[in-house]
Coordinates of C-alpha atoms and ligand atoms in Angstrom, one line a residue:
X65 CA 181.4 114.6 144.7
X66 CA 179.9 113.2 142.0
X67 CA 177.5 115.0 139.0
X68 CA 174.8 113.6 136.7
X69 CA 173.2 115.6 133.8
X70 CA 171.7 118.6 135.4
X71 CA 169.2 118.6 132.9
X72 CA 168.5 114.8 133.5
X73 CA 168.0 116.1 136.9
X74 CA 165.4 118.6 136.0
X75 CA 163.5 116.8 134.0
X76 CA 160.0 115.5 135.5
X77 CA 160.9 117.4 138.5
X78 CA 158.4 119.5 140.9
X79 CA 159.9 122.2 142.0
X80 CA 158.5 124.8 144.5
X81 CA 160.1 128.3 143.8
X82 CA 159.4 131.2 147.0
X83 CA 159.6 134.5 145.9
X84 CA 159.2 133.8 142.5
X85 CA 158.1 137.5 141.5
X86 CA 162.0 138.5 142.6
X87 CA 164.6 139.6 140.7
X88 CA 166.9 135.8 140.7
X89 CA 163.1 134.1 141.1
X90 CA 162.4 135.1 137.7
X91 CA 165.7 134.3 136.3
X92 CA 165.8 130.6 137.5
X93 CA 162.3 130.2 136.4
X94 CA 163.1 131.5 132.8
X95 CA 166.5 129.2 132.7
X96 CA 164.3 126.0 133.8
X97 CA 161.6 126.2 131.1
X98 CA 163.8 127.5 128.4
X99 CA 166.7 125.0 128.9
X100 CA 164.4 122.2 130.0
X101 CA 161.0 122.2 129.3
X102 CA 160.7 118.9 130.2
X103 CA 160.5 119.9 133.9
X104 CA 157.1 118.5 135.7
X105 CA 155.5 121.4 137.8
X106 CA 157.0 124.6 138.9
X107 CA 154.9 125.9 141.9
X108 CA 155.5 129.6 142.2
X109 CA 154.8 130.8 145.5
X110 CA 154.3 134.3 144.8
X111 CA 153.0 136.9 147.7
X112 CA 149.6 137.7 147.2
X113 CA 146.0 137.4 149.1
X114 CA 144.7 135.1 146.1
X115 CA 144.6 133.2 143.6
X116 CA 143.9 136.1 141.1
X117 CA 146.4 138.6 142.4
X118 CA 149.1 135.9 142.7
X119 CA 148.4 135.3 138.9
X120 CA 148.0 139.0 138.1
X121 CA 151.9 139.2 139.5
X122 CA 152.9 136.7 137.6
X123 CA 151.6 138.0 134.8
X124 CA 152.5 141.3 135.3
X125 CA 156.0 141.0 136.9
X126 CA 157.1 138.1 135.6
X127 CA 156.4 136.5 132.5
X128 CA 155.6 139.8 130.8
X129 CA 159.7 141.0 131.8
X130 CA 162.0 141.4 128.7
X131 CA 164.0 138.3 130.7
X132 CA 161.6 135.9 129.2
X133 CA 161.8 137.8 125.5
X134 CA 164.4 134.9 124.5
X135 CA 162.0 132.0 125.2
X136 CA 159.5 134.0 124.1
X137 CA 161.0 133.9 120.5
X138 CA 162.1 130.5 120.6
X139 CA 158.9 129.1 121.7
X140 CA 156.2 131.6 120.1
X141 CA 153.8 133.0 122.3
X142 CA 151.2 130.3 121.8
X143 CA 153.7 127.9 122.9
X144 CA 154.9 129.8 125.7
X145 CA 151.7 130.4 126.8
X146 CA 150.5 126.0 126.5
X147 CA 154.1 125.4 128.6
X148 CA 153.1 127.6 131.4
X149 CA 149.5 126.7 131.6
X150 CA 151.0 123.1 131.3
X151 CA 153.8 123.8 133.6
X152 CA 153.7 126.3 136.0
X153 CA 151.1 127.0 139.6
X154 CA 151.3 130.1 140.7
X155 CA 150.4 130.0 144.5
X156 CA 149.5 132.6 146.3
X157 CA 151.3 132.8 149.6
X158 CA 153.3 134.2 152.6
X159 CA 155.9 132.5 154.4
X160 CA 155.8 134.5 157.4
X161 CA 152.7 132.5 157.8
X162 CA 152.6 128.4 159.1
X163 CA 151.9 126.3 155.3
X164 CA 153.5 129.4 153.7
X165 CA 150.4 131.0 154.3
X166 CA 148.6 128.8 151.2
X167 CA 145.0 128.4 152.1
X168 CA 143.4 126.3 149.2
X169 CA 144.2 122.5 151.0
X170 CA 143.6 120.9 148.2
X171 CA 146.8 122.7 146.5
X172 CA 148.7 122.0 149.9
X173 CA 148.2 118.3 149.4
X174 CA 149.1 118.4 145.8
X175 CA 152.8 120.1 147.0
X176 CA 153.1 117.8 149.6
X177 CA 152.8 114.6 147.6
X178 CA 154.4 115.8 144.5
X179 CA 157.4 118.6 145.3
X180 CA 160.9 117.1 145.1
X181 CA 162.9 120.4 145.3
X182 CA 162.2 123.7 146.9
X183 CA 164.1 127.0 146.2
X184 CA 164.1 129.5 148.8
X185 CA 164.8 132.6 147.5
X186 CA 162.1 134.7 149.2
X187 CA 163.3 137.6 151.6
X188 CA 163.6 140.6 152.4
X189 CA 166.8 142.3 150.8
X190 CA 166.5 145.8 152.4
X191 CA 169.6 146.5 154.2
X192 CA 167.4 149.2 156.2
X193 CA 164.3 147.2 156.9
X194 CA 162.3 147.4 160.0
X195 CA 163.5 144.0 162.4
X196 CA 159.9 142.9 163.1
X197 CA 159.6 142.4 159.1
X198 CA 163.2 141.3 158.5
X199 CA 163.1 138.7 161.3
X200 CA 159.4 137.7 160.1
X201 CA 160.0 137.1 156.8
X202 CA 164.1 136.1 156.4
X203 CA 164.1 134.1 160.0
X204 CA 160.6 132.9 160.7
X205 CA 160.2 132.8 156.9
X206 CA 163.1 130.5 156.5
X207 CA 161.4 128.5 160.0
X208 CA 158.4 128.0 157.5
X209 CA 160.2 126.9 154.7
X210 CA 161.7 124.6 156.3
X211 CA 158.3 123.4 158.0
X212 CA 156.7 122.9 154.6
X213 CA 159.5 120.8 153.0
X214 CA 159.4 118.8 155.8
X215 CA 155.8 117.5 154.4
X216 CA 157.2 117.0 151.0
X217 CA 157.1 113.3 151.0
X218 CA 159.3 113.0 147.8
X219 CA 161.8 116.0 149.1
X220 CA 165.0 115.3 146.8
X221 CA 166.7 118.4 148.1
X222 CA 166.2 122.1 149.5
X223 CA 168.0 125.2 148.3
X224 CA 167.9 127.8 150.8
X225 CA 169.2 130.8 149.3
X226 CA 171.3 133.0 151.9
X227 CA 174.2 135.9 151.7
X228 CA 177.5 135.5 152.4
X229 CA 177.5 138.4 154.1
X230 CA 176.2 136.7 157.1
X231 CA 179.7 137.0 158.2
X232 CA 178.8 140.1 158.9
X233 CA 182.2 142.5 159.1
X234 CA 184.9 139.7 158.9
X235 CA 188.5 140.6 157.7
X236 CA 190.6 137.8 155.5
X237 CA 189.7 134.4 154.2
X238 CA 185.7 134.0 155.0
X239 CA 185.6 130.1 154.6
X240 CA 182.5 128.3 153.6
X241 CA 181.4 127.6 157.1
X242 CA 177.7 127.1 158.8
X243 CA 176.4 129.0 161.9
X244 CA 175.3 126.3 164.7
X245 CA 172.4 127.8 166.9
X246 CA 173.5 128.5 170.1
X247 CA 177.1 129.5 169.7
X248 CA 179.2 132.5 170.5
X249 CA 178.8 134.8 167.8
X250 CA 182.0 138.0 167.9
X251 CA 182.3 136.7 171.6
X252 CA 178.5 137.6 172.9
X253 CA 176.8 134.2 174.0
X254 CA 173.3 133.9 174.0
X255 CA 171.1 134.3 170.7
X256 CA 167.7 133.5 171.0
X257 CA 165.7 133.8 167.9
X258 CA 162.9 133.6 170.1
X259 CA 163.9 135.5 172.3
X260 CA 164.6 138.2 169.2
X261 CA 160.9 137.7 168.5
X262 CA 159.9 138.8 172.6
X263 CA 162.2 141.7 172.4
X264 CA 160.3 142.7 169.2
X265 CA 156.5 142.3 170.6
X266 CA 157.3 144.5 173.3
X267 CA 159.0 146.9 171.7
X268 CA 155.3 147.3 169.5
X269 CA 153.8 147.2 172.6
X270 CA 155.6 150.0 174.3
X271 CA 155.2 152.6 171.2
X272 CA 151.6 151.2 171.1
X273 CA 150.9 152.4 174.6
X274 CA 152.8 155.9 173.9
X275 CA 150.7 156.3 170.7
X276 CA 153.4 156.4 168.5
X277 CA 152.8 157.7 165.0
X278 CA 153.0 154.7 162.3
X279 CA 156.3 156.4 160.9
X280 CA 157.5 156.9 164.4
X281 CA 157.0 153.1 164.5
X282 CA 159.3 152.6 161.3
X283 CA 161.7 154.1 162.8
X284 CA 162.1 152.9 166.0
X285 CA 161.9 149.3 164.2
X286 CA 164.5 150.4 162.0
X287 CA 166.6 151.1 164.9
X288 CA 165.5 148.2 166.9
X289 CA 167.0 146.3 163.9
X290 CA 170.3 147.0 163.9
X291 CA 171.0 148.0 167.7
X292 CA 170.0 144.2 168.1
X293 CA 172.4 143.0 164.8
X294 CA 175.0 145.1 166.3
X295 CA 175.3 143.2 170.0
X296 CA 176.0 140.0 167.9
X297 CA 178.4 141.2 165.6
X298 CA 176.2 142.3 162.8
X299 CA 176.5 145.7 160.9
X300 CA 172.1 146.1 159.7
X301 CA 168.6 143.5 160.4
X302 CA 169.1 142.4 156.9
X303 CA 172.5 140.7 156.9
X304 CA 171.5 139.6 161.2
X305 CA 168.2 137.9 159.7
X306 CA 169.6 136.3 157.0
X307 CA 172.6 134.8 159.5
X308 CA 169.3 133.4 162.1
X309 CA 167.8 132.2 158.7
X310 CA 171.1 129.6 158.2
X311 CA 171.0 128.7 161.9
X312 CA 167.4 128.1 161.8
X313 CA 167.6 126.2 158.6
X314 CA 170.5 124.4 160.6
X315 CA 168.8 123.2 163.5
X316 CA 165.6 121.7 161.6
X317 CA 167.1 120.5 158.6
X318 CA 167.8 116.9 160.6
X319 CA 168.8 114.2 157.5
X320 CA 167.2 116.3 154.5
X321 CA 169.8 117.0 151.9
X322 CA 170.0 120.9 152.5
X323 CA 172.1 123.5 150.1
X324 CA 173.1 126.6 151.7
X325 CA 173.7 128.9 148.9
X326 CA 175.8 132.5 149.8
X327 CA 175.7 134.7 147.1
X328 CA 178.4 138.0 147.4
X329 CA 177.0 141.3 145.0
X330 CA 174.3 140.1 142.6
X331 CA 174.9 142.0 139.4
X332 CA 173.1 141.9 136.3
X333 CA 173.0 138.5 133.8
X334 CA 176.7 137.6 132.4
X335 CA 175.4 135.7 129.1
X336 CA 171.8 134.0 129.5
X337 CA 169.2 134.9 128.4
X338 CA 170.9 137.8 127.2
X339 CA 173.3 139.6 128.6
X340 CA 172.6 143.1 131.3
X341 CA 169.2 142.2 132.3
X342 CA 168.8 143.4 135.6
X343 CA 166.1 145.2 138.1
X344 CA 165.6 146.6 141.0
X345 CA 167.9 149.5 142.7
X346 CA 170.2 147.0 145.0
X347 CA 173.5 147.2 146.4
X348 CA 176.2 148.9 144.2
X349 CA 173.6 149.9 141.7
X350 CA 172.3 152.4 144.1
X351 CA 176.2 154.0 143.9
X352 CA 176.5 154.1 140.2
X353 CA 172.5 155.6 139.9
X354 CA 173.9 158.2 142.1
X355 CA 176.7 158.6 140.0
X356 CA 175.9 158.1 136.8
X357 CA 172.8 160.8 136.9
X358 CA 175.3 163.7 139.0
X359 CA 173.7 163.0 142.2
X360 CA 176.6 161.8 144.0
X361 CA 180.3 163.0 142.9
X362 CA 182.2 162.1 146.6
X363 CA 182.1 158.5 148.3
X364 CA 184.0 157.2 150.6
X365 CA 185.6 153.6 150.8
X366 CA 189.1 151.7 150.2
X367 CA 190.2 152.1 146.4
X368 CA 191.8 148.7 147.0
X369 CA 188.9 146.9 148.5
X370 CA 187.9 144.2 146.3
X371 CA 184.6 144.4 145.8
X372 CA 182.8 140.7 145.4
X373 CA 180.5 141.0 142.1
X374 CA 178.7 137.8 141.1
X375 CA 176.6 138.1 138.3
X376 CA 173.0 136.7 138.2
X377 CA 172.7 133.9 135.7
X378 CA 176.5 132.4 137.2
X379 CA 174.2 132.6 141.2
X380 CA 171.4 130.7 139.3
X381 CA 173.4 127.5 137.6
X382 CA 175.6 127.2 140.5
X383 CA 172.0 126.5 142.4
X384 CA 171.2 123.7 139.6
X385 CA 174.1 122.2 140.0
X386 CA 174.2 122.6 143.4
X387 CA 170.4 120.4 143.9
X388 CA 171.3 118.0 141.4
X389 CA 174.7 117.2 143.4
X390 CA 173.3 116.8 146.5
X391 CA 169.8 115.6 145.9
X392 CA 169.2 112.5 147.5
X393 CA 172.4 112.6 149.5
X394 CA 173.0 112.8 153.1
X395 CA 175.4 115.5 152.9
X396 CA 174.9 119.1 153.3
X397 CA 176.5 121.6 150.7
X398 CA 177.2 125.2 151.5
X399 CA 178.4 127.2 149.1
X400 CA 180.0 130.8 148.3
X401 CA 178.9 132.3 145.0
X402 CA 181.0 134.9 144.7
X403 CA 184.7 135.8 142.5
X404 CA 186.9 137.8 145.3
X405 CA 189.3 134.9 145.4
X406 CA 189.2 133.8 142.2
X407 CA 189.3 136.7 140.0
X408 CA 188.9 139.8 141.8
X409 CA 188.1 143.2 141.0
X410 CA 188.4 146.3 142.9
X411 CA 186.7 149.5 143.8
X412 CA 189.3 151.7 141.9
X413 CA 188.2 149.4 138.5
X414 CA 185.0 150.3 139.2
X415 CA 184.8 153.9 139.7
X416 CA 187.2 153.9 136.5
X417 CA 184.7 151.7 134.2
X418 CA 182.2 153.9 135.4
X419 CA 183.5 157.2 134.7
X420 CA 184.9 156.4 131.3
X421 CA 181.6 154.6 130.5
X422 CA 179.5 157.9 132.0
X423 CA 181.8 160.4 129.9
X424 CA 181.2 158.3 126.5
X425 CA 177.6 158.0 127.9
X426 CA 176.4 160.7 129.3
X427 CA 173.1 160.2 131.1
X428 CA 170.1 162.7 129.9
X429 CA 168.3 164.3 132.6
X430 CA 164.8 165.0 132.2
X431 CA 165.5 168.6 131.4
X432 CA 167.5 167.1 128.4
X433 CA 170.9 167.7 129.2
X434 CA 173.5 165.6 129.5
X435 CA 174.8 165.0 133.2
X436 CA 179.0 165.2 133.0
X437 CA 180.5 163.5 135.3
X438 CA 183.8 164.2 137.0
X439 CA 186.1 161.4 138.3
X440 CA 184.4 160.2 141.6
X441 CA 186.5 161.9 144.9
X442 CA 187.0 159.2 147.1
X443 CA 187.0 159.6 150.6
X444 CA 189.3 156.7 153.1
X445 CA 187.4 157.6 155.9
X446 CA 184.3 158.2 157.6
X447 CA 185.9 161.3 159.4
X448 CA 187.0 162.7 156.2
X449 CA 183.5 162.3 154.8
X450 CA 182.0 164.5 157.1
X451 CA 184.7 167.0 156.8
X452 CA 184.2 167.4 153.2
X453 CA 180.1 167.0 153.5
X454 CA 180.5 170.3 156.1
X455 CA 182.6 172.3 153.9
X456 CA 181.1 171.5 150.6
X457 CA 177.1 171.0 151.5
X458 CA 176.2 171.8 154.8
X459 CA 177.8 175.3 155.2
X460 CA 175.4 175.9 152.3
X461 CA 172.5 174.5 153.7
X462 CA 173.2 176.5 156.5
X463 CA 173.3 179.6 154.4
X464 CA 170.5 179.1 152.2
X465 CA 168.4 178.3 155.2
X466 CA 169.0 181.8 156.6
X467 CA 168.6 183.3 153.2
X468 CA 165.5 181.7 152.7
X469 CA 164.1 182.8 156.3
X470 CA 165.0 186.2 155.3
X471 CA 163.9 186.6 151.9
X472 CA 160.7 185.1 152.3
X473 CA 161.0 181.4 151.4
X474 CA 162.4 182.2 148.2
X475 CA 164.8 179.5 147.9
X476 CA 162.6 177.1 149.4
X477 CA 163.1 175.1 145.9
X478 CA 166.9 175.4 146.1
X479 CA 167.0 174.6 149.9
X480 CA 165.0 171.7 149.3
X481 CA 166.9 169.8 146.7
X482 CA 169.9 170.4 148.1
X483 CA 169.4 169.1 151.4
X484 CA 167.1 166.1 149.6
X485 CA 170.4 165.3 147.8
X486 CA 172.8 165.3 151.5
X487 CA 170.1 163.1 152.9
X488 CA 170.4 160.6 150.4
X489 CA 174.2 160.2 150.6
X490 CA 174.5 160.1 153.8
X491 CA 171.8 157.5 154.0
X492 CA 174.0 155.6 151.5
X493 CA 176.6 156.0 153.1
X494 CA 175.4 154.8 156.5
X495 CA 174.1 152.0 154.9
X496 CA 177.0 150.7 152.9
X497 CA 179.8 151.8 155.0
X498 CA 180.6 148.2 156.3
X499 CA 180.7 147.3 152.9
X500 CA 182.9 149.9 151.5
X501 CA 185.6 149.1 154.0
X502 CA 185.0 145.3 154.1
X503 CA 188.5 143.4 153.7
X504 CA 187.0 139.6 154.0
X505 CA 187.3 137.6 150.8
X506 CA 184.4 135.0 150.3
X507 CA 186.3 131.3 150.1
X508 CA 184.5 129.5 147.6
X509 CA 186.5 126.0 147.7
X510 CA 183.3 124.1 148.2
X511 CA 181.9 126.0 145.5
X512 CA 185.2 125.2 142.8
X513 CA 184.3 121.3 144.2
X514 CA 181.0 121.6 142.2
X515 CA 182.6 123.5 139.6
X516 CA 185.6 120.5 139.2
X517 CA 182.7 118.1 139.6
X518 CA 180.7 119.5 136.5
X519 CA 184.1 119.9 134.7
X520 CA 185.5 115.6 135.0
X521 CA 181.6 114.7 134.5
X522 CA 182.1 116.7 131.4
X523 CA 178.0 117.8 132.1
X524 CA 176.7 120.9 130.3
X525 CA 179.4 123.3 131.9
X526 CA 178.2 125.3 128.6
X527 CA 174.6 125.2 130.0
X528 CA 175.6 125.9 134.0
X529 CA 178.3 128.0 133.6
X530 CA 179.1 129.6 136.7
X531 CA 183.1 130.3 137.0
X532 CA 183.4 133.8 137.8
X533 CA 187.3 133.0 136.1
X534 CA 185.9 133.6 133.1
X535 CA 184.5 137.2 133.3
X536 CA 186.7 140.0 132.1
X537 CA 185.4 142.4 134.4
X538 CA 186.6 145.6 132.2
X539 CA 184.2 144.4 129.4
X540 CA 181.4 143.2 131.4
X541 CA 181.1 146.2 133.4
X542 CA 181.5 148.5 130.4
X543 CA 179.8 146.9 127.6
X544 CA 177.0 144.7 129.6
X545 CA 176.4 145.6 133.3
X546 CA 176.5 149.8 133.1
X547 CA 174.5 149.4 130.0
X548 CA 171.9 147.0 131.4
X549 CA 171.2 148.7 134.6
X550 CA 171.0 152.5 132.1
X551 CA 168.6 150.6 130.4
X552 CA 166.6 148.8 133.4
X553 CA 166.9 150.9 136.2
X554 CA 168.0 154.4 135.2
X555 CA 165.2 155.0 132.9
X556 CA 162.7 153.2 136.0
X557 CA 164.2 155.4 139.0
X558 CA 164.1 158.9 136.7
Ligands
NAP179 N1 170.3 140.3 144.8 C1 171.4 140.2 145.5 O1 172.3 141.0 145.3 C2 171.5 139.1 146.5 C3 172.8 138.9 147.0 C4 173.0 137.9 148.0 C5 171.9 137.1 148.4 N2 170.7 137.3 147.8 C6 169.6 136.5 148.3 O2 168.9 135.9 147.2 C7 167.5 135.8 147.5 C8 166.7 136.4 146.4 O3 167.1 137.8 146.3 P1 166.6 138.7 145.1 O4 167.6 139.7 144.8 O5 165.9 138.0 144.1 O6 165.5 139.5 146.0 P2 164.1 140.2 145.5 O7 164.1 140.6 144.1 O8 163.8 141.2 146.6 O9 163.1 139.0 145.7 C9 162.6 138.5 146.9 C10 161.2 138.0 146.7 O10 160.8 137.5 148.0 C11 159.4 137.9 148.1 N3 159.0 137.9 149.5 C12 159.3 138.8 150.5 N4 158.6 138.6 151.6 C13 157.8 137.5 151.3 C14 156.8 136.8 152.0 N5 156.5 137.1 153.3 N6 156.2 135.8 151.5 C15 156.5 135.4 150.2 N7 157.4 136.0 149.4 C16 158.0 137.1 150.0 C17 159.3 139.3 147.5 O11 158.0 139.5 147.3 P3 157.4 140.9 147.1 O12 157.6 141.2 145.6 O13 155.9 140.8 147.4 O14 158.1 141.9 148.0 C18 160.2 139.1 146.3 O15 159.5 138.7 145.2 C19 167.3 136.4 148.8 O16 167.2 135.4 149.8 C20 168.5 137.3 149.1 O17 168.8 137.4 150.4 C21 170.5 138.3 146.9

């Protein structure tokens, strides 16, 4: 394996970004112009009807974002503002939709002759998403993608951005390995992705005909999605579509050079731009949100699990690195961005950090007081869980819903934040329980090949850091990741 310059690579490239209003979208966009502004084009295909609401998004979600303050100071607006008009397409698009749903030709043609690299990183990342819109957007999405690159006439290299969850709920060593169409997933032959898609249209069809209620709909899609993920070994539609994305990408990828990227736990940036910029509620966010504002004081999970933290700035080098390896090549690369083999931290660190960072740091409701927080019980199993969610919650749900029949509603406001607040952990805890007990650890030796490549090449390892060796996780989580989702998501979701 052998490395150039990375930014030699980038510079006078095209590169076509999906989902580029998302969270590591943004992040790769803002490391490409501010460490080489040399690039050529960056088409950003951005979900929108037109050409006005695509730039509206950009404008709005994207540029305007603290991320790009750092650039923004280096540059000067004015000279921000000339590098993006210079620099950057937005395109408005879908790629559930054949030609990623772009609809001016002219701009079609003007991808097609000039892209060399395209970044998938557009998906659906809701663990409890419907399966008609997961399998649209993350499978038949990644079906598009794949479509469209095939036009490129210059392709150098695709990125397809996956999870490495696709392994779905794997114990050990998870090695760095493809899924092959056709083969026999947790011992059940027969996946069809078009087949997937039948079972899907006549599911719609049936609740059509009964007149189902649109949120009856959601719900039976929702459950649709992960009675299907759970025949094949799969614990939700997310982590299911994601796995039929890889095999899809797979089957058609034929001689282009393809990277497979599986990131584990994206957390908030380690160093660059600056460090703790982060957004959106996702994954173990959700759990120290919960926490951290005295919503949730019980979880359940192994103390001793590691739990695989990556953090967003290390997911978006390793992808540089990872195109300008295998541009141009033959070979395939898939890769696990993640740090539970090579420097690992654990559930019990986590609730620690947390409580002694929430005690220091009180959050401040919106009635002004400080929430305290207590050390977090953990629960080992799901049977305890709902032992201690009977005794503790629901007896006094029970309670306060008699009282409340009796006394004339009057602790309807009681009532209803209480059971609001059992709904939403056990929602959480439905959702992340494959997580909390997951004992795989993501194998990332194709991942260290890149790393040693970019090491003897001696390229920019300061520029595309990406070794998750070098994170003390005590400090990051304390003095960067806590206080940059506080900052970003806290004060958003309150
Ligand atoms: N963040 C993580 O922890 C993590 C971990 C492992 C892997 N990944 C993978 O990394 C990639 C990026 O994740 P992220 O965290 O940046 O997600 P994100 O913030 O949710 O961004 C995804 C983007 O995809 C766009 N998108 C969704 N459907 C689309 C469609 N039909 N057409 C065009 N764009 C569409 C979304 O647009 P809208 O804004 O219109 O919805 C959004 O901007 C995903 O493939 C994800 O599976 C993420």
């Amino acid at each position: 394996m052998k490395l150039e310059s990375p930014l030699q690579f980038l510079e006078d490239k095209t590169i076509l970004v999906t989902g580029a209003a998302g969270f590591l979208a943004k992040i790769f966009v803002e490391k490409v112009l501010r460490v080489q502004p040399r690039v050529k084009k960056l088409f950003l295909l951005i979900r929108a009807e037109d050409d006005k609401s695509a730039k509206l998004r950009f404008q709005d979600e994207v540029i305007s974002k603290e991320l790009f303050r750092v650039l923004k100071e280096k540059l000067g607006a004015v000279k921000l503002n000339a590098l993006i008009s210079e620099k950057v397409v937005m395109v408005p698009g879908d790629i559930t939709c054949e030609d990623l749903g772009v609809k001016d030709s002219f701009l079609i043609e003007q991808m097609w002759s000039q892209v060399d690299v395209v970044v998938n990183l557009a998906a659906t990342t809701n663990f409890d998403e419907r399966y008609d819109v997961a399998l649209n957007v993350n499978t038949l999405g990644a079906r598009h993608v794949m479509e469209f690159s095939k036009k490129c006439s210059n392709l150098a290299v695709l990125v397809h951005v996956s999870t490495a969850y696709v392994s779905g709920e794997r114990e050990g060593l998870i090695h760095e390995r493809p899924y092959r169409m056709g083969e026999t997933l947790n011992g059940v032959s027969g996946l069809d992705i078009d087949a997937e898609r039948r079972v899907v249209e006549e599911r719609l069809e049936e609740l059509r005909v009964e007149g189902a209620s649109d949120k009856a709909i959601t719900i039976a899609m929702k459950e649709l999605g992960i009675e299907r993920a759970k025949i094949y070994g799969w614990p939700n539609a997310y982590v299911f579509t994601k796995a039929m994305a890889e095999m899809t990408v797979g089957h058609l990828k034929g001689d282009m050079p393809v990277v497979t990227l599986r990131p584990t736990i994206v957390t908030s940036t380690f160093k660059e731009p600056f460090p703790g910029w982060a957004e959106g509620v996702r994954t173990v966010d959700s759990l120290a949100l919960g926490y951290g504002t005295g919503r949730m004081t019980c979880f359940l999970g192994d103390l001793n699990g590691i739990v695989d933290l990556i953090p967003a700035d290390m997911v978006v080098n390793s992808i540089v690195v990872a195109m300008a390896v295998h541009a141009n090549q033959r070979s395939s690369g898939l890769y696990h961005m993640g740090s539970s083999v090579r420097n690992p931290i654990r559930y019990a660190d986590l609730r620690d950090y947390a409580y002694h960072y929430f005690t220091v740091n009180p959050w401040v409701s919106k009635d002004g007081k400080p929430v305290r927080v207590g050390k977090m019980t953990v629960l080992k199993s799901m049977a305890s869980f709902h032992r201690y969610m009977a005794i503790r919650y629901t007896f006094w749900l029970k309670g306060l819903e008699m009282a409340n029949a009796v006394f004339c509603r009057s602790f309807q406001g009681t009532y209803s934040n209480l059971s609001r607040k059992i709904k939403f952990v056990m929602r959480l805890v439905e959702l992340y329980r494959p997580y909390l007990f997951f004992k795989g650890l993501f194998d990332d030796s194709n991942t260290e090949k890149l790393r040693a490549a970019a090491m003897e090449g001696e390229v920019e390892t300061d520029v595309f850091y990406f070794d998750p060796k070098c994170i003390d996780w005590e400090d990051y989580v304390m003095n960067t990741h806590i206080p940059g989702i506080v900052k970003y998501i806290f004060k958003r979701s309150n």
